[in-house]
PDB file of C-alpha atoms in Angstrom:
ATOM      1  CA  UNK A 309       0.000   0.000   0.000  1.00  0.00           C
ATOM      2  CA  UNK A 310       1.293   3.464  -0.876  1.00  0.00           C
ATOM      3  CA  UNK A 311       2.413   5.473   2.205  1.00  0.00           C
ATOM      4  CA  UNK A 312      -0.062   8.257   1.401  1.00  0.00           C
ATOM      5  CA  UNK A 313      -2.965   5.809   1.190  1.00  0.00           C
ATOM      6  CA  UNK A 314      -1.803   4.058   4.363  1.00  0.00           C
ATOM      7  CA  UNK A 315      -1.694   7.367   6.244  1.00  0.00           C
ATOM      8  CA  UNK A 316      -5.170   8.238   4.970  1.00  0.00           C
ATOM      9  CA  UNK A 317      -6.475   4.802   5.928  1.00  0.00           C
ATOM     10  CA  UNK A 318      -5.491   5.385   9.548  1.00  0.00           C
ATOM     11  CA  UNK A 319      -7.518   8.601   9.509  1.00  0.00           C
ATOM     12  CA  UNK A 320     -10.703   6.883   8.365  1.00  0.00           C
ATOM     13  CA  UNK A 321     -10.238   3.915  10.719  1.00  0.00           C
ATOM     14  CA  UNK A 322      -9.906   6.202  13.732  1.00  0.00           C
ATOM     15  CA  UNK A 323     -12.228   9.004  12.643  1.00  0.00           C
ATOM     16  CA  UNK A 324     -15.300   7.170  11.328  1.00  0.00           C
ATOM     17  CA  UNK A 325     -16.002   3.498  11.926  1.00  0.00           C
ATOM     18  CA  UNK A 326     -19.160   3.748   9.800  1.00  0.00           C
ATOM     19  CA  UNK A 327     -17.364   5.020   6.716  1.00  0.00           C
ATOM     20  CA  UNK A 328     -14.403   2.720   7.362  1.00  0.00           C
ATOM     21  CA  UNK A 329     -16.714  -0.283   7.139  1.00  0.00           C
ATOM     22  CA  UNK A 330     -18.420   0.979   3.989  1.00  0.00           C
ATOM     23  CA  UNK A 331     -15.070   1.798   2.355  1.00  0.00           C
ATOM     24  CA  UNK A 332     -13.926  -1.814   2.722  1.00  0.00           C
ATOM     25  CA  UNK A 333     -16.681  -2.839   0.311  1.00  0.00           C
ATOM     26  CA  UNK A 334     -15.439  -0.726  -2.599  1.00  0.00           C
ATOM     27  CA  UNK A 335     -13.277  -2.165  -5.377  1.00  0.00           C
ATOM     28  CA  UNK A 336      -9.573  -1.386  -4.677  1.00  0.00           C
ATOM     29  CA  UNK A 337      -9.212   1.694  -6.915  1.00  0.00           C
ATOM     30  CA  UNK A 338     -12.435   3.235  -5.631  1.00  0.00           C
ATOM     31  CA  UNK A 339     -11.534   2.361  -2.042  1.00  0.00           C
ATOM     32  CA  UNK A 340      -8.234   4.211  -2.323  1.00  0.00           C
ATOM     33  CA  UNK A 341      -9.969   7.269  -3.767  1.00  0.00           C
ATOM     34  CA  UNK A 342     -12.550   7.274  -0.964  1.00  0.00           C
ATOM     35  CA  UNK A 343      -9.841   6.966   1.677  1.00  0.00           C
ATOM     36  CA  UNK A 344      -7.780   9.805   0.183  1.00  0.00           C
ATOM     37  CA  UNK A 345     -10.807  12.089  -0.043  1.00  0.00           C
ATOM     38  CA  UNK A 346     -11.860  11.290   3.520  1.00  0.00           C
ATOM     39  CA  UNK A 347      -8.399  12.165   4.851  1.00  0.00           C
ATOM     40  CA  UNK A 348      -8.619  15.703   3.493  1.00  0.00           C
ATOM     41  CA  UNK A 349     -12.229  16.194   4.645  1.00  0.00           C
ATOM     42  CA  UNK A 350     -11.361  14.892   8.119  1.00  0.00           C
ATOM     43  CA  UNK A 351      -8.329  17.181   8.343  1.00  0.00           C
ATOM     44  CA  UNK A 352     -10.363  20.254   7.383  1.00  0.00           C
ATOM     45  CA  UNK A 353     -13.037  19.440   9.944  1.00  0.00           C
ATOM     46  CA  UNK A 354     -10.482  18.831  12.686  1.00  0.00           C
ATOM     47  CA  UNK A 355      -8.517  21.996  11.990  1.00  0.00           C
ATOM     48  CA  UNK A 356     -11.626  24.192  11.801  1.00  0.00           C
ATOM     49  CA  UNK A 357     -13.095  22.895  15.062  1.00  0.00           C
ATOM     50  CA  UNK A 358      -9.818  22.123  16.859  1.00  0.00           C
ATOM     51  CA  UNK A 359     -10.685  18.451  17.000  1.00  0.00           C
ATOM     52  CA  UNK A 360      -8.665  15.265  16.866  1.00  0.00           C
ATOM     53  CA  UNK A 361     -10.152  12.804  14.368  1.00  0.00           C
ATOM     54  CA  UNK A 362     -13.633  14.151  14.908  1.00  0.00           C
ATOM     55  CA  UNK A 363     -13.514  14.374  18.696  1.00  0.00           C
ATOM     56  CA  UNK A 364     -13.687  17.804  20.264  1.00  0.00           C
ATOM     57  CA  UNK A 365     -10.985  18.620  22.752  1.00  0.00           C
ATOM     58  CA  UNK A 366     -12.863  21.642  24.082  1.00  0.00           C
ATOM     59  CA  UNK A 367     -14.797  24.627  22.815  1.00  0.00           C
ATOM     60  CA  UNK A 368     -13.281  25.943  19.565  1.00  0.00           C
ATOM     61  CA  UNK A 369     -11.274  29.149  20.046  1.00  0.00           C
ATOM     62  CA  UNK A 370     -13.254  31.275  17.617  1.00  0.00           C
ATOM     63  CA  UNK A 371     -10.692  34.058  17.846  1.00  0.00           C
ATOM     64  CA  UNK A 372      -8.341  32.036  15.649  1.00  0.00           C
ATOM     65  CA  UNK A 373     -10.935  30.181  13.569  1.00  0.00           C
ATOM     66  CA  UNK A 374     -10.727  32.581  10.643  1.00  0.00           C
ATOM     67  CA  UNK A 375      -6.965  32.207  10.480  1.00  0.00           C
ATOM     68  CA  UNK A 376      -7.264  28.426  10.543  1.00  0.00           C
ATOM     69  CA  UNK A 377      -9.846  28.520   7.776  1.00  0.00           C
ATOM     70  CA  UNK A 378      -7.753  30.885   5.660  1.00  0.00           C
ATOM     71  CA  UNK A 379      -4.770  28.554   6.019  1.00  0.00           C
ATOM     72  CA  UNK A 380      -6.921  25.582   4.958  1.00  0.00           C
ATOM     73  CA  UNK A 381      -8.133  27.413   1.881  1.00  0.00           C
ATOM     74  CA  UNK A 382      -4.610  28.539   0.979  1.00  0.00           C
ATOM     75  CA  UNK A 383      -3.206  25.009   1.204  1.00  0.00           C
ATOM     76  CA  UNK A 384      -6.220  23.538  -0.593  1.00  0.00           C
ATOM     77  CA  UNK A 385      -5.785  25.931  -3.503  1.00  0.00           C
ATOM     78  CA  UNK A 386      -2.083  25.091  -3.655  1.00  0.00           C
ATOM     79  CA  UNK A 387      -2.924  21.393  -3.775  1.00  0.00           C
ATOM     80  CA  UNK A 388      -5.527  21.927  -6.489  1.00  0.00           C
ATOM     81  CA  UNK A 389      -3.002  23.933  -8.504  1.00  0.00           C
ATOM     82  CA  UNK A 390      -0.563  21.013  -8.385  1.00  0.00           C
ATOM     83  CA  UNK A 391       1.968  22.817  -6.206  1.00  0.00           C
ATOM     84  CA  UNK A 392       4.137  20.865  -3.733  1.00  0.00           C
ATOM     85  CA  UNK A 393       2.419  20.311  -0.365  1.00  0.00           C
ATOM     86  CA  UNK A 394       3.840  18.890   2.862  1.00  0.00           C
ATOM     87  CA  UNK A 395       0.756  17.978   4.901  1.00  0.00           C
ATOM     88  CA  UNK A 396      -0.426  14.450   3.943  1.00  0.00           C
ATOM     89  CA  UNK A 397      -4.084  15.503   3.921  1.00  0.00           C
ATOM     90  CA  UNK A 398      -3.467  18.022   1.131  1.00  0.00           C
ATOM     91  CA  UNK A 399      -1.313  15.544  -0.738  1.00  0.00           C
ATOM     92  CA  UNK A 400      -4.254  13.125  -0.469  1.00  0.00           C
ATOM     93  CA  UNK A 401      -6.599  15.727  -1.942  1.00  0.00           C
ATOM     94  CA  UNK A 402      -4.148  16.466  -4.732  1.00  0.00           C
ATOM     95  CA  UNK A 403      -3.896  12.785  -5.601  1.00  0.00           C
ATOM     96  CA  UNK A 404      -7.626  11.996  -5.547  1.00  0.00           C
ATOM     97  CA  UNK A 405      -8.440  15.065  -7.647  1.00  0.00           C
ATOM     98  CA  UNK A 406      -5.788  14.048 -10.162  1.00  0.00           C
ATOM     99  CA  UNK A 407      -6.897  10.420 -10.347  1.00  0.00           C
ATOM    100  CA  UNK A 408     -10.611  11.094 -10.681  1.00  0.00           C
ATOM    101  CA  UNK A 409     -10.647  14.516 -12.352  1.00  0.00           C
ATOM    102  CA  UNK A 410     -12.741  16.141  -9.628  1.00  0.00           C
ATOM    103  CA  UNK A 411     -13.504  19.778 -10.540  1.00  0.00           C
ATOM    104  CA  UNK A 412     -11.815  22.150  -8.104  1.00  0.00           C
ATOM    105  CA  UNK A 413     -15.073  23.969  -7.351  1.00  0.00           C
ATOM    106  CA  UNK A 414     -16.241  20.970  -5.304  1.00  0.00           C
ATOM    107  CA  UNK A 415     -13.456  20.966  -2.684  1.00  0.00           C
ATOM    108  CA  UNK A 416     -13.819  24.748  -2.454  1.00  0.00           C
ATOM    109  CA  UNK A 417     -17.568  24.334  -1.968  1.00  0.00           C
ATOM    110  CA  UNK A 418     -16.814  22.025   0.950  1.00  0.00           C
ATOM    111  CA  UNK A 419     -14.663  24.698   2.581  1.00  0.00           C
ATOM    112  CA  UNK A 420     -17.624  27.081   2.381  1.00  0.00           C
ATOM    113  CA  UNK A 421     -19.443  24.840   4.837  1.00  0.00           C
ATOM    114  CA  UNK A 422     -16.666  25.358   7.377  1.00  0.00           C
ATOM    115  CA  UNK A 423     -16.782  29.088   6.633  1.00  0.00           C
ATOM    116  CA  UNK A 424     -20.474  29.122   7.559  1.00  0.00           C
ATOM    117  CA  UNK A 425     -19.539  27.751  10.985  1.00  0.00           C
ATOM    118  CA  UNK A 426     -16.639  30.132  11.445  1.00  0.00           C
ATOM    119  CA  UNK A 427     -18.791  33.109  10.480  1.00  0.00           C
ATOM    120  CA  UNK A 428     -21.543  32.019  12.865  1.00  0.00           C
ATOM    121  CA  UNK A 429     -24.157  31.683  10.133  1.00  0.00           C
ATOM    122  CA  UNK A 430     -27.651  31.217  11.549  1.00  0.00           C
ATOM    123  CA  UNK A 431     -29.931  28.549  10.105  1.00  0.00           C
ATOM    124  CA  UNK A 432     -33.283  30.321   9.889  1.00  0.00           C
ATOM    125  CA  UNK A 433     -35.138  28.181   7.350  1.00  0.00           C
ATOM    126  CA  UNK A 434     -35.153  24.642   5.988  1.00  0.00           C
ATOM    127  CA  UNK A 435     -33.655  25.986   2.768  1.00  0.00           C
ATOM    128  CA  UNK A 436     -30.710  27.417   4.704  1.00  0.00           C
ATOM    129  CA  UNK A 437     -30.332  24.128   6.573  1.00  0.00           C
ATOM    130  CA  UNK A 438     -30.188  22.257   3.253  1.00  0.00           C
ATOM    131  CA  UNK A 439     -27.630  24.692   1.893  1.00  0.00           C
ATOM    132  CA  UNK A 440     -25.453  24.151   4.954  1.00  0.00           C
ATOM    133  CA  UNK A 441     -25.868  20.365   4.700  1.00  0.00           C
ATOM    134  CA  UNK A 442     -24.826  20.526   1.054  1.00  0.00           C
ATOM    135  CA  UNK A 443     -21.593  22.358   1.758  1.00  0.00           C
ATOM    136  CA  UNK A 444     -20.723  20.171   4.733  1.00  0.00           C
ATOM    137  CA  UNK A 445     -21.703  16.788   3.275  1.00  0.00           C
ATOM    138  CA  UNK A 446     -23.702  16.940   0.042  1.00  0.00           C
ATOM    139  CA  UNK A 447     -20.723  18.109  -1.986  1.00  0.00           C
ATOM    140  CA  UNK A 448     -18.691  15.281  -0.475  1.00  0.00           C
ATOM    141  CA  UNK A 449     -21.292  12.958  -1.989  1.00  0.00           C
ATOM    142  CA  UNK A 450     -20.742  14.681  -5.321  1.00  0.00           C
ATOM    143  CA  UNK A 451     -16.980  14.188  -5.061  1.00  0.00           C
ATOM    144  CA  UNK A 452     -17.511  10.556  -4.111  1.00  0.00           C
ATOM    145  CA  UNK A 453     -19.592  10.119  -7.246  1.00  0.00           C
ATOM    146  CA  UNK A 454     -16.533  11.180  -9.259  1.00  0.00           C
ATOM    147  CA  UNK A 455     -14.443   8.683  -7.298  1.00  0.00           C
ATOM    148  CA  UNK A 456     -16.961   5.997  -8.265  1.00  0.00           C
ATOM    149  CA  UNK A 457     -16.803   7.145 -11.908  1.00  0.00           C
ATOM    150  CA  UNK A 458     -20.434   8.267 -11.821  1.00  0.00           C
ATOM    151  CA  UNK A 459     -21.219  11.319 -13.920  1.00  0.00           C
ATOM    152  CA  UNK A 460     -24.211  13.257 -15.187  1.00  0.00           C
ATOM    153  CA  UNK A 461     -26.157  16.086 -13.589  1.00  0.00           C
ATOM    154  CA  UNK A 462     -29.002  14.036 -12.118  1.00  0.00           C
ATOM    155  CA  UNK A 463     -26.645  11.353 -10.822  1.00  0.00           C
ATOM    156  CA  UNK A 464     -24.598  14.004  -9.033  1.00  0.00           C
ATOM    157  CA  UNK A 465     -27.798  15.527  -7.630  1.00  0.00           C
ATOM    158  CA  UNK A 466     -28.725  12.144  -6.157  1.00  0.00           C
ATOM    159  CA  UNK A 467     -25.243  11.836  -4.646  1.00  0.00           C
ATOM    160  CA  UNK A 468     -25.694  15.288  -3.137  1.00  0.00           C
ATOM    161  CA  UNK A 469     -29.059  14.199  -1.739  1.00  0.00           C
ATOM    162  CA  UNK A 470     -27.446  11.318   0.136  1.00  0.00           C
ATOM    163  CA  UNK A 471     -24.847  13.591   1.685  1.00  0.00           C
ATOM    164  CA  UNK A 472     -27.563  16.041   2.718  1.00  0.00           C
ATOM    165  CA  UNK A 473     -29.528  13.192   4.327  1.00  0.00           C
ATOM    166  CA  UNK A 474     -26.415  12.062   6.204  1.00  0.00           C
ATOM    167  CA  UNK A 475     -25.821  15.563   7.550  1.00  0.00           C
ATOM    168  CA  UNK A 476     -29.435  15.998   8.612  1.00  0.00           C
ATOM    169  CA  UNK A 477     -29.031  12.765  10.575  1.00  0.00           C
ATOM    170  CA  UNK A 478     -25.806  14.123  12.084  1.00  0.00           C
ATOM    171  CA  UNK A 479     -27.604  17.301  13.123  1.00  0.00           C
ATOM    172  CA  UNK A 480     -30.359  15.255  14.776  1.00  0.00           C
ATOM    173  CA  UNK A 481     -27.825  13.134  16.654  1.00  0.00           C
ATOM    174  CA  UNK A 482     -25.696  16.063  17.835  1.00  0.00           C
ATOM    175  CA  UNK A 483     -28.366  18.624  18.794  1.00  0.00           C
ATOM    176  CA  UNK A 484     -27.316  18.880  22.434  1.00  0.00           C
ATOM    177  CA  UNK A 485     -23.577  18.604  21.816  1.00  0.00           C
ATOM    178  CA  UNK A 486     -23.843  21.450  19.319  1.00  0.00           C
ATOM    179  CA  UNK A 487     -25.988  23.534  21.679  1.00  0.00           C
ATOM    180  CA  UNK A 488     -23.276  23.285  24.340  1.00  0.00           C
ATOM    181  CA  UNK A 489     -20.840  24.948  21.916  1.00  0.00           C
ATOM    182  CA  UNK A 490     -23.379  27.631  20.973  1.00  0.00           C
ATOM    183  CA  UNK A 491     -24.355  26.126  17.622  1.00  0.00           C
ATOM    184  CA  UNK A 492     -27.888  25.463  16.407  1.00  0.00           C
ATOM    185  CA  UNK A 493     -28.473  23.729  13.078  1.00  0.00           C
ATOM    186  CA  UNK A 494     -32.180  22.983  13.420  1.00  0.00           C
ATOM    187  CA  UNK A 495     -34.146  25.612  11.443  1.00  0.00           C
ATOM    188  CA  UNK A 496     -34.803  28.438  13.867  1.00  0.00           C
ATOM    189  CA  UNK A 497     -38.264  29.151  12.451  1.00  0.00           C
ATOM    190  CA  UNK A 498     -39.213  25.544  13.261  1.00  0.00           C
ATOM    191  CA  UNK A 499     -37.923  25.974  16.802  1.00  0.00           C
ATOM    192  CA  UNK A 500     -39.940  29.149  17.337  1.00  0.00           C
ATOM    193  CA  UNK A 501     -43.050  27.417  15.994  1.00  0.00           C
ATOM    194  CA  UNK A 502     -42.474  24.748  18.661  1.00  0.00           C
ATOM    195  CA  UNK A 503     -42.087  27.392  21.367  1.00  0.00           C
ATOM    196  CA  UNK A 504     -38.322  27.061  21.720  1.00  0.00           C
ATOM    197  CA  UNK A 505     -36.050  30.113  21.538  1.00  0.00           C
ATOM    198  CA  UNK A 506     -32.903  29.167  19.589  1.00  0.00           C
ATOM    199  CA  UNK A 507     -30.810  30.103  22.625  1.00  0.00           C
ATOM    200  CA  UNK A 508     -32.800  27.643  24.742  1.00  0.00           C
ATOM    201  CA  UNK A 509     -32.294  24.443  22.760  1.00  0.00           C
ATOM    202  CA  UNK A 510     -30.150  22.910  25.494  1.00  0.00           C
ATOM    203  CA  UNK A 511     -32.557  23.581  28.371  1.00  0.00           C
ATOM    204  CA  UNK A 512     -34.076  20.394  29.835  1.00  0.00           C
ATOM    205  CA  UNK A 513     -37.562  21.931  29.887  1.00  0.00           C
ATOM    206  CA  UNK A 514     -37.483  22.254  26.091  1.00  0.00           C
ATOM    207  CA  UNK A 515     -36.445  18.648  25.406  1.00  0.00           C
ATOM    208  CA  UNK A 516     -39.889  17.416  24.210  1.00  0.00           C
ATOM    209  CA  UNK A 517     -40.330  20.383  21.875  1.00  0.00           C
ATOM    210  CA  UNK A 518     -36.778  20.132  20.551  1.00  0.00           C
ATOM    211  CA  UNK A 519     -37.334  16.443  19.930  1.00  0.00           C
ATOM    212  CA  UNK A 520     -40.449  17.221  17.870  1.00  0.00           C
ATOM    213  CA  UNK A 521     -38.397  19.566  15.695  1.00  0.00           C
ATOM    214  CA  UNK A 522     -35.679  16.935  15.401  1.00  0.00           C
ATOM    215  CA  UNK A 523     -38.236  14.365  14.235  1.00  0.00           C
ATOM    216  CA  UNK A 524     -39.376  16.868  11.639  1.00  0.00           C
ATOM    217  CA  UNK A 525     -35.816  17.127  10.333  1.00  0.00           C
ATOM    218  CA  UNK A 526     -35.490  13.326  10.268  1.00  0.00           C
ATOM    219  CA  UNK A 527     -38.711  13.201   8.218  1.00  0.00           C
ATOM    220  CA  UNK A 528     -37.092  15.617   5.788  1.00  0.00           C
ATOM    221  CA  UNK A 529     -33.961  13.479   5.683  1.00  0.00           C
ATOM    222  CA  UNK A 530     -36.070  10.520   4.562  1.00  0.00           C
ATOM    223  CA  UNK A 531     -37.052  12.414   1.408  1.00  0.00           C
ATOM    224  CA  UNK A 532     -33.383  12.819   0.543  1.00  0.00           C
ATOM    225  CA  UNK A 533     -32.564   9.194   1.356  1.00  0.00           C
ATOM    226  CA  UNK A 534     -35.378   8.104  -0.992  1.00  0.00           C
ATOM    227  CA  UNK A 535     -34.098  10.334  -3.777  1.00  0.00           C
ATOM    228  CA  UNK A 536     -30.545   9.065  -3.327  1.00  0.00           C
ATOM    229  CA  UNK A 537     -31.680   5.468  -3.853  1.00  0.00           C
ATOM    230  CA  UNK A 538     -32.123   6.248  -7.537  1.00  0.00           C
ATOM    231  CA  UNK A 539     -28.371   6.581  -7.889  1.00  0.00           C
ATOM    232  CA  UNK A 540     -27.595   3.050  -6.690  1.00  0.00           C
ATOM    233  CA  UNK A 541     -28.569   1.487 -10.024  1.00  0.00           C
ATOM    234  CA  UNK A 542     -26.045   3.743 -11.770  1.00  0.00           C
ATOM    235  CA  UNK A 543     -23.092   2.408  -9.792  1.00  0.00           C
ATOM    236  CA  UNK A 544     -21.008  -0.761 -10.143  1.00  0.00           C
ATOM    237  CA  UNK A 545     -22.205  -3.430  -7.709  1.00  0.00           C
ATOM    238  CA  UNK A 546     -19.453  -3.004  -5.120  1.00  0.00           C
ATOM    239  CA  UNK A 547     -19.869   0.770  -5.096  1.00  0.00           C
ATOM    240  CA  UNK A 548     -23.635   0.380  -4.786  1.00  0.00           C
ATOM    241  CA  UNK A 549     -23.103  -2.039  -1.897  1.00  0.00           C
ATOM    242  CA  UNK A 550     -20.776   0.355  -0.064  1.00  0.00           C
ATOM    243  CA  UNK A 551     -23.139   3.305  -0.530  1.00  0.00           C
ATOM    244  CA  UNK A 552     -26.174   1.248   0.503  1.00  0.00           C
ATOM    245  CA  UNK A 553     -24.295   0.168   3.650  1.00  0.00           C
ATOM    246  CA  UNK A 554     -23.506   3.746   4.647  1.00  0.00           C
ATOM    247  CA  UNK A 555     -27.124   4.655   3.955  1.00  0.00           C
ATOM    248  CA  UNK A 556     -28.444   1.871   6.185  1.00  0.00           C
ATOM    249  CA  UNK A 557     -26.045   2.702   9.008  1.00  0.00           C
ATOM    250  CA  UNK A 558     -26.993   6.376   9.018  1.00  0.00           C
ATOM    251  CA  UNK A 559     -30.720   5.705   8.748  1.00  0.00           C
ATOM    252  CA  UNK A 560     -30.331   3.370  11.717  1.00  0.00           C
ATOM    253  CA  UNK A 561     -28.986   6.272  13.755  1.00  0.00           C
ATOM    254  CA  UNK A 562     -32.174   8.159  12.893  1.00  0.00           C
ATOM    255  CA  UNK A 563     -34.213   5.145  13.992  1.00  0.00           C
ATOM    256  CA  UNK A 564     -32.447   5.083  17.370  1.00  0.00           C
ATOM    257  CA  UNK A 565     -33.119   8.780  17.905  1.00  0.00           C
ATOM    258  CA  UNK A 566     -36.824   8.334  17.174  1.00  0.00           C
ATOM    259  CA  UNK A 567     -37.093   5.339  19.496  1.00  0.00           C
ATOM    260  CA  UNK A 568     -35.469   7.140  22.411  1.00  0.00           C
ATOM    261  CA  UNK A 569     -37.723  10.170  22.193  1.00  0.00           C
ATOM    262  CA  UNK A 570     -36.772  13.263  24.241  1.00  0.00           C
ATOM    263  CA  UNK A 571     -34.073  11.185  25.964  1.00  0.00           C
ATOM    264  CA  UNK A 572     -32.348  10.667  22.607  1.00  0.00           C
ATOM    265  CA  UNK A 573     -29.334  12.742  23.631  1.00  0.00           C
ATOM    266  CA  UNK A 574     -28.697  11.128  27.027  1.00  0.00           C
ATOM    267  CA  UNK A 575     -26.348   8.775  25.186  1.00  0.00           C
ATOM    268  CA  UNK A 576     -24.823   9.261  21.758  1.00  0.00           C
ATOM    269  CA  UNK A 577     -26.827   7.355  19.151  1.00  0.00           C
ATOM    270  CA  UNK A 578     -24.574   4.894  17.372  1.00  0.00           C
ATOM    271  CA  UNK A 579     -24.583   1.379  15.973  1.00  0.00           C
ATOM    272  CA  UNK A 580     -22.234  -1.318  17.250  1.00  0.00           C
ATOM    273  CA  UNK A 581     -19.972  -3.360  15.018  1.00  0.00           C
ATOM    274  CA  UNK A 582     -22.292  -6.373  15.004  1.00  0.00           C
ATOM    275  CA  UNK A 583     -25.221  -4.222  13.985  1.00  0.00           C
ATOM    276  CA  UNK A 584     -23.122  -2.551  11.260  1.00  0.00           C
ATOM    277  CA  UNK A 585     -22.182  -5.927   9.821  1.00  0.00           C
ATOM    278  CA  UNK A 586     -25.832  -7.001   9.775  1.00  0.00           C
ATOM    279  CA  UNK A 587     -26.736  -3.774   7.991  1.00  0.00           C
ATOM    280  CA  UNK A 588     -23.952  -4.351   5.465  1.00  0.00           C
ATOM    281  CA  UNK A 589     -25.360  -7.805   4.708  1.00  0.00           C
ATOM    282  CA  UNK A 590     -28.818  -6.314   4.195  1.00  0.00           C
ATOM    283  CA  UNK A 591     -27.292  -3.583   2.014  1.00  0.00           C
ATOM    284  CA  UNK A 592     -25.903  -6.245  -0.322  1.00  0.00           C
ATOM    285  CA  UNK A 593     -29.522  -7.124  -1.055  1.00  0.00           C
ATOM    286  CA  UNK A 594     -30.314  -3.474  -1.691  1.00  0.00           C
ATOM    287  CA  UNK A 595     -27.486  -3.268  -4.215  1.00  0.00           C
ATOM    288  CA  UNK A 596     -28.442  -6.541  -5.881  1.00  0.00           C
ATOM    289  CA  UNK A 597     -32.026  -5.369  -6.299  1.00  0.00           C
ATOM    290  CA  UNK A 598     -30.825  -2.474  -8.460  1.00  0.00           C
ATOM    291  CA  UNK A 599     -29.076  -4.707 -10.992  1.00  0.00           C
ATOM    292  CA  UNK A 600     -30.671  -5.139 -14.415  1.00  0.00           C
ATOM    293  CA  UNK A 601     -32.887  -2.968 -16.587  1.00  0.00           C
ATOM    294  CA  UNK A 602     -35.659  -2.779 -14.011  1.00  0.00           C
ATOM    295  CA  UNK A 603     -33.387  -2.001 -11.086  1.00  0.00           C
ATOM    296  CA  UNK A 604     -33.618   1.792 -11.221  1.00  0.00           C
ATOM    297  CA  UNK A 605     -36.499   3.383  -9.365  1.00  0.00           C
ATOM    298  CA  UNK A 606     -38.096   6.645 -10.412  1.00  0.00           C
ATOM    299  CA  UNK A 607     -38.287   8.915  -7.398  1.00  0.00           C
ATOM    300  CA  UNK A 608     -38.934  12.538  -8.283  1.00  0.00           C
ATOM    301  CA  UNK A 609     -36.729  15.265  -6.860  1.00  0.00           C
ATOM    302  CA  UNK A 610     -39.546  17.797  -6.994  1.00  0.00           C
ATOM    303  CA  UNK A 611     -39.459  20.018  -3.927  1.00  0.00           C
ATOM    304  CA  UNK A 612     -35.951  19.029  -2.860  1.00  0.00           C
ATOM    305  CA  UNK A 613     -33.176  21.567  -2.454  1.00  0.00           C
ATOM    306  CA  UNK A 614     -30.912  21.495  -5.511  1.00  0.00           C
ATOM    307  CA  UNK A 615     -27.248  22.426  -5.735  1.00  0.00           C
ATOM    308  CA  UNK A 616     -25.974  24.906  -8.294  1.00  0.00           C
ATOM    309  CA  UNK A 617     -24.428  23.147 -11.274  1.00  0.00           C
ATOM    310  CA  UNK A 618     -22.329  26.162 -12.268  1.00  0.00           C
TER     311      UNK A 618
END
């Protein structure tokens, strides 16, 4: 294994057990691309939030966040321009972009999601929530589509939809953790409709109302999961299997949140290794069902947020 890929593999194994499992199911070339892309995404997230492999070490020091973000953008642009880079994460980005011809606007779009956090952008409406989810995760789905050699505007839209669904699930899982750091990603107009001031999301008295808003977001996520299913038939079997596995694992997190009700955040919602393996086995059936001329479903994207294709 190339040293750069090996370094990137350690990042995904330590930073995301869910994606590490799904990545194992890809064909070798696709697996390497996914691992390289993840390493850069993980690095950007960690640097922006002063984390270590996705785990917060304290409240981010916002006074230096803009400098950290500017440095990330500078090094990312250097990597995209083919200039020499020292940090392995940027070398990983450079390599995956070269191998799979990923347009540079997509990595830069991802950085805009971190900029929204650094600038303290408020999520007032569902549309703004979707836009944030796109920059944080939907565009990663688009880049993964390139890694899987999937092209075409609608196919990339479906890949974006899956990333948006993943991020909505993340938001639902992390509501209270985010509130403790002063961040609210649930649409604020939804919170006010439920009688919750955005500044009061973390208060125990508001738990039932916050949970109702969270369920509403999970309902919205289901629309994006359904749309993303269309893309499975357009992927090689092993890629479809890997994507279907990630989809099942993330939807299972949403299921756990719903089952727990207002106590959903007393313990972080996650799936154990045994459960992940069972979901991966079931996902193989999902992928197999998409094979053949009749495998593709026809789910409309009407009413869903849509990325700019410019």
